[in-house]
């Protein structure tokens, strides 16, 4: 999960109190990660906060239909990582892409805007 607080990173996320947001869950009995959609259902069932989700089911091909090659895909993913925060913050730190079936192989892109703006605010 992700812990956010007014006393962490100068309250980058703009929260008024400590909060925990879940992004993955481990099934102890079966020794596997729950897939991302199961984690969302689990959070709803137990009234837990889940990290913001932009798309529940979409392929990289659907999200970036005009990709030329791997370098172009990376550039488009980094550009897409820039944007507003899904919480209450000024802008998002980045995005995590997960495979829907098991969610085990996440890809994270860090927003260049976040890196530059956060560095300036330190």
mmCIF file with all atom_site columns, N, CA and C in Angstrom, residues 2 18-19 31 33 36 38 57-58 85 95 104 106 117:
data_model
loop_
_atom_site.group_PDB
_atom_site.id
_atom_site.type_symbol
_atom_site.label_atom_id
_atom_site.label_alt_id
_atom_site.label_comp_id
_atom_site.label_asym_id
_atom_site.label_entity_id
_atom_site.label_seq_id
_atom_site.pdbx_PDB_ins_code
_atom_site.Cartn_x
_atom_site.Cartn_y
_atom_site.Cartn_z
_atom_site.occupancy
_atom_site.B_iso_or_equiv
_atom_site.pdbx_formal_charge
_atom_site.auth_seq_id
_atom_site.auth_comp_id
_atom_site.auth_asym_id
_atom_site.auth_atom_id
_atom_site.pdbx_PDB_model_num
ATOM 1  N N  . UNK A 1 2   ? 0.202  2.349   -0.033  1.00 0.00 ? 2   UNK A N  1
ATOM 2  C CA . UNK A 1 2   ? 0.849  3.663   -0.033  1.00 0.00 ? 2   UNK A CA 1
ATOM 3  C C  . UNK A 1 2   ? 0.327  4.448   1.171   1.00 0.00 ? 2   UNK A C  1
ATOM 4  N N  . UNK A 1 18  ? -3.670 11.163  8.119   1.00 0.00 ? 18  UNK A N  1
ATOM 5  C CA . UNK A 1 18  ? -2.982 9.978   7.610   1.00 0.00 ? 18  UNK A CA 1
ATOM 6  C C  . UNK A 1 18  ? -3.976 9.077   6.884   1.00 0.00 ? 18  UNK A C  1
ATOM 7  N N  . UNK A 1 19  ? -3.558 8.544   5.742   1.00 0.00 ? 19  UNK A N  1
ATOM 8  C CA . UNK A 1 19  ? -4.405 7.646   4.960   1.00 0.00 ? 19  UNK A CA 1
ATOM 9  C C  . UNK A 1 19  ? -3.537 6.561   4.337   1.00 0.00 ? 19  UNK A C  1
ATOM 10 N N  . UNK A 1 31  ? -0.489 -18.488 -1.835  1.00 0.00 ? 31  UNK A N  1
ATOM 11 C CA . UNK A 1 31  ? 0.845  -17.973 -2.150  1.00 0.00 ? 31  UNK A CA 1
ATOM 12 C C  . UNK A 1 31  ? 0.916  -17.304 -3.524  1.00 0.00 ? 31  UNK A C  1
ATOM 13 N N  . UNK A 1 33  ? -0.283 -13.363 -5.677  1.00 0.00 ? 33  UNK A N  1
ATOM 14 C CA . UNK A 1 33  ? -0.895 -12.039 -5.630  1.00 0.00 ? 33  UNK A CA 1
ATOM 15 C C  . UNK A 1 33  ? -2.300 -12.131 -6.212  1.00 0.00 ? 33  UNK A C  1
ATOM 16 N N  . UNK A 1 36  ? -5.432 -7.459  -10.108 1.00 0.00 ? 36  UNK A N  1
ATOM 17 C CA . UNK A 1 36  ? -5.845 -6.091  -9.770  1.00 0.00 ? 36  UNK A CA 1
ATOM 18 C C  . UNK A 1 36  ? -7.347 -5.905  -9.560  1.00 0.00 ? 36  UNK A C  1
ATOM 19 N N  . UNK A 1 38  ? -9.480 -8.165  -8.462  1.00 0.00 ? 38  UNK A N  1
ATOM 20 C CA . UNK A 1 38  ? -9.811 -8.785  -7.179  1.00 0.00 ? 38  UNK A CA 1
ATOM 21 C C  . UNK A 1 38  ? -9.423 -7.874  -6.018  1.00 0.00 ? 38  UNK A C  1
ATOM 22 N N  . UNK A 1 57  ? -9.531 -1.858  -17.373 1.00 0.00 ? 57  UNK A N  1
ATOM 23 C CA . UNK A 1 57  ? -9.157 -2.835  -18.399 1.00 0.00 ? 57  UNK A CA 1
ATOM 24 C C  . UNK A 1 57  ? -8.874 -2.107  -19.706 1.00 0.00 ? 57  UNK A C  1
ATOM 25 N N  . UNK A 1 58  ? -7.601 -2.037  -20.053 1.00 0.00 ? 58  UNK A N  1
ATOM 26 C CA . UNK A 1 58  ? -7.206 -1.433  -21.324 1.00 0.00 ? 58  UNK A CA 1
ATOM 27 C C  . UNK A 1 58  ? -5.814 -1.969  -21.660 1.00 0.00 ? 58  UNK A C  1
ATOM 28 N N  . UNK A 1 85  ? -3.054 14.774  -10.030 1.00 0.00 ? 85  UNK A N  1
ATOM 29 C CA . UNK A 1 85  ? -3.035 13.701  -9.039  1.00 0.00 ? 85  UNK A CA 1
ATOM 30 C C  . UNK A 1 85  ? -4.408 13.049  -8.959  1.00 0.00 ? 85  UNK A C  1
ATOM 31 N N  . UNK A 1 95  ? 2.569  6.726   -12.977 1.00 0.00 ? 95  UNK A N  1
ATOM 32 C CA . UNK A 1 95  ? 1.532  5.722   -13.202 1.00 0.00 ? 95  UNK A CA 1
ATOM 33 C C  . UNK A 1 95  ? 2.130  4.329   -13.096 1.00 0.00 ? 95  UNK A C  1
ATOM 34 N N  . UNK A 1 104 ? 1.087  -9.164  -11.529 1.00 0.00 ? 104 UNK A N  1
ATOM 35 C CA . UNK A 1 104 ? 2.368  -9.372  -10.906 1.00 0.00 ? 104 UNK A CA 1
ATOM 36 C C  . UNK A 1 104 ? 3.511  -8.598  -11.545 1.00 0.00 ? 104 UNK A C  1
ATOM 37 N N  . UNK A 1 106 ? 4.239  -5.341  -12.746 1.00 0.00 ? 106 UNK A N  1
ATOM 38 C CA . UNK A 1 106 ? 3.899  -3.936  -12.953 1.00 0.00 ? 106 UNK A CA 1
ATOM 39 C C  . UNK A 1 106 ? 5.027  -3.167  -13.640 1.00 0.00 ? 106 UNK A C  1
ATOM 40 N N  . UNK A 1 117 ? 9.245  19.380  -10.499 1.00 0.00 ? 117 UNK A N  1
ATOM 41 C CA . UNK A 1 117 ? 8.527  20.244  -9.566  1.00 0.00 ? 117 UNK A CA 1
ATOM 42 C C  . UNK A 1 117 ? 8.843  19.891  -8.128  1.00 0.00 ? 117 UNK A C  1
#
